[in-house]
Coordinates of C-alpha atoms in Angstrom, one line a residue:
M4 CA -12.5 -134.0 -19.3
L5 CA -12.9 -136.7 -22.2
A6 CA -13.1 -140.7 -21.2
H7 CA -9.9 -142.3 -18.9
F8 CA -7.4 -144.2 -21.7
S9 CA -9.8 -142.6 -25.0
M10 CA -5.7 -142.2 -26.8
F11 CA -5.2 -145.7 -25.7
A12 CA -4.8 -148.4 -23.6
L13 CA -2.0 -151.4 -23.1
L14 CA -1.6 -154.8 -21.4
S15 CA 1.0 -156.6 -21.0
T16 CA 0.6 -160.4 -18.8
A17 CA 3.3 -163.7 -18.8
R18 CA 4.5 -165.8 -15.9
D19 CA 7.2 -164.5 -13.5
T20 CA 10.2 -166.0 -14.6
G21 CA 11.9 -164.8 -11.1
S22 CA 14.4 -161.3 -10.3
G23 CA 11.3 -159.2 -11.3
K24 CA 12.3 -159.5 -14.9
T25 CA 8.7 -160.6 -15.7
E26 CA 8.0 -156.8 -15.0
A27 CA 10.9 -155.1 -15.8
E28 CA 10.7 -156.4 -19.6
A29 CA 6.6 -155.3 -19.4
I30 CA 8.0 -152.5 -18.3
G31 CA 10.2 -151.6 -20.9
L32 CA 7.9 -152.0 -23.0
H33 CA 5.0 -150.1 -22.5
I34 CA 7.1 -146.8 -21.2
E35 CA 9.4 -147.1 -24.9
T36 CA 5.1 -147.1 -26.5
H37 CA 4.4 -144.7 -24.2
L38 CA 7.4 -142.3 -24.8
S39 CA 7.7 -143.6 -28.8
I40 CA 4.3 -142.1 -28.8
F41 CA 4.4 -138.4 -27.4
R42 CA 7.2 -138.0 -29.1
A43 CA 6.3 -138.7 -32.7
L44 CA 3.5 -136.0 -31.2
F45 CA 4.7 -133.3 -30.2
G46 CA 8.1 -133.5 -31.8
G47 CA 11.5 -133.1 -29.8
D48 CA 10.2 -129.5 -28.6
I49 CA 8.8 -130.9 -25.8
G50 CA 10.4 -132.1 -22.6
L51 CA 9.3 -136.1 -21.6
S52 CA 10.1 -137.3 -17.9
A53 CA 8.6 -140.7 -16.7
S54 CA 8.3 -140.8 -12.4
Y55 CA 7.9 -144.0 -10.8
T56 CA 6.1 -144.6 -7.4
L57 CA 7.9 -147.7 -6.1
V58 CA 7.8 -150.5 -3.0
S59 CA 10.7 -152.5 -2.7
S60 CA 13.5 -153.1 -0.4
R61 CA 16.6 -153.0 -3.1
N62 CA 18.2 -150.3 -4.6
D63 CA 18.9 -152.4 -8.0
D64 CA 15.0 -153.2 -8.4
A65 CA 15.0 -154.3 -12.4
R66 CA 11.9 -152.8 -12.4
L67 CA 13.5 -149.2 -11.8
E68 CA 16.0 -150.3 -13.9
A69 CA 13.7 -150.8 -17.1
L70 CA 12.3 -147.8 -16.9
R71 CA 15.3 -145.8 -16.7
R72 CA 17.1 -147.6 -19.7
V73 CA 14.8 -146.6 -21.6
A74 CA 13.3 -143.4 -21.0
N75 CA 17.0 -142.4 -21.0
Q76 CA 17.1 -143.4 -24.7
F77 CA 14.3 -140.7 -25.3
G78 CA 16.3 -138.3 -23.0
A79 CA 13.1 -138.3 -20.6
E80 CA 14.3 -137.2 -16.9
V81 CA 12.4 -139.5 -14.3
W82 CA 12.4 -138.9 -10.8
E83 CA 10.8 -139.8 -8.1
E84 CA 7.1 -139.5 -7.5
G85 CA 6.8 -140.7 -3.5
D86 CA 3.7 -141.7 -1.6
R87 CA 1.3 -141.8 -4.4
P88 CA -1.2 -143.5 -2.4
A89 CA -2.3 -146.2 -6.0
V90 CA 0.4 -147.7 -5.7
D91 CA -1.0 -150.4 -3.1
A92 CA -4.6 -149.1 -3.3
Y93 CA -5.1 -150.0 -7.4
Y94 CA -1.5 -150.7 -8.2
N95 CA 0.6 -154.0 -7.3
G96 CA 4.1 -151.8 -5.8
F97 CA 5.4 -150.0 -8.4
C98 CA 3.9 -147.5 -10.7
F99 CA 4.6 -144.6 -13.5
H100 CA 3.6 -141.3 -14.8
I101 CA 4.7 -139.7 -18.3
W102 CA 4.8 -136.4 -18.5
A103 CA 5.2 -132.9 -21.3
E104 CA 7.0 -129.9 -19.5
L105 CA 6.5 -126.8 -22.3
E106 CA 7.1 -123.3 -21.0
G107 CA 7.5 -124.6 -17.0
R108 CA 4.3 -126.3 -17.3
R109 CA 4.4 -129.8 -16.7
Q110 CA 1.2 -132.2 -18.0
Q111 CA 0.6 -135.9 -17.0
L112 CA 0.1 -137.8 -20.3
S113 CA -0.6 -141.0 -19.1
D114 CA -0.7 -143.4 -16.3
G115 CA 0.2 -147.4 -15.5
G116 CA 1.8 -149.6 -12.7
T117 CA 1.8 -153.5 -12.3
V118 CA -1.3 -155.4 -11.6
D119 CA -2.6 -158.6 -9.8
W120 CA -6.1 -158.9 -11.7
V121 CA -5.0 -161.5 -14.0
G122 CA -3.2 -163.0 -11.6
Q123 CA -6.5 -163.6 -9.0
L124 CA -8.9 -164.0 -12.2
I125 CA -6.7 -167.9 -12.6
A126 CA -5.4 -168.0 -8.9
D127 CA -2.1 -168.6 -10.2
A128 CA 0.1 -165.7 -8.1
K129 CA 3.7 -166.3 -10.9
E130 CA 1.0 -164.2 -13.4
R131 CA 2.6 -160.9 -14.0
T132 CA 0.2 -158.2 -15.1
L133 CA 1.3 -154.4 -15.9
I134 CA -1.4 -151.7 -17.6
G135 CA -1.3 -148.2 -18.7
G136 CA -3.0 -146.3 -21.0
A137 CA -3.0 -142.3 -21.9
G138 CA -6.1 -140.3 -22.5
V139 CA -6.6 -137.6 -25.2
E140 CA -7.1 -134.6 -22.8
G141 CA -3.2 -134.3 -21.3
A142 CA -1.9 -134.1 -25.0
L143 CA -4.8 -131.9 -26.2
S144 CA -3.6 -129.3 -24.3
L145 CA 0.1 -129.4 -24.7
L146 CA -1.3 -129.0 -28.6
L147 CA -3.1 -126.1 -27.7
D148 CA -1.4 -124.5 -25.6
R149 CA 1.8 -125.1 -28.6

């Protein structure tokens, strides 16, 4: 396998404005970037989907709504990837994967989620950060199989 996130990496950070709006805005931008890149790379003949793992007690979570809204624009299915340990061990309550499907085979293309690294670095719990990226191995695997 090639280096992790060798295709692209993304980072967004901003001060919290309340009600999950800051994280939701970043998630929308990141998911749009991921799906735009993969749609341009693969065209319309490969199905794209987004999975998520979310720690929330609310059904109207702004992060999830942002993911669903953008995925819908690209015709990408959204599904819950329950009990992903990374949601708490590495990420901070929300994480996602972008997947491609070709001839019944599902391939993970990218990964991302919220982290508290910048907030810890600047000692400000109101700072929100979202990271994400993709390695070339998933995309190459699908391109070679076409």
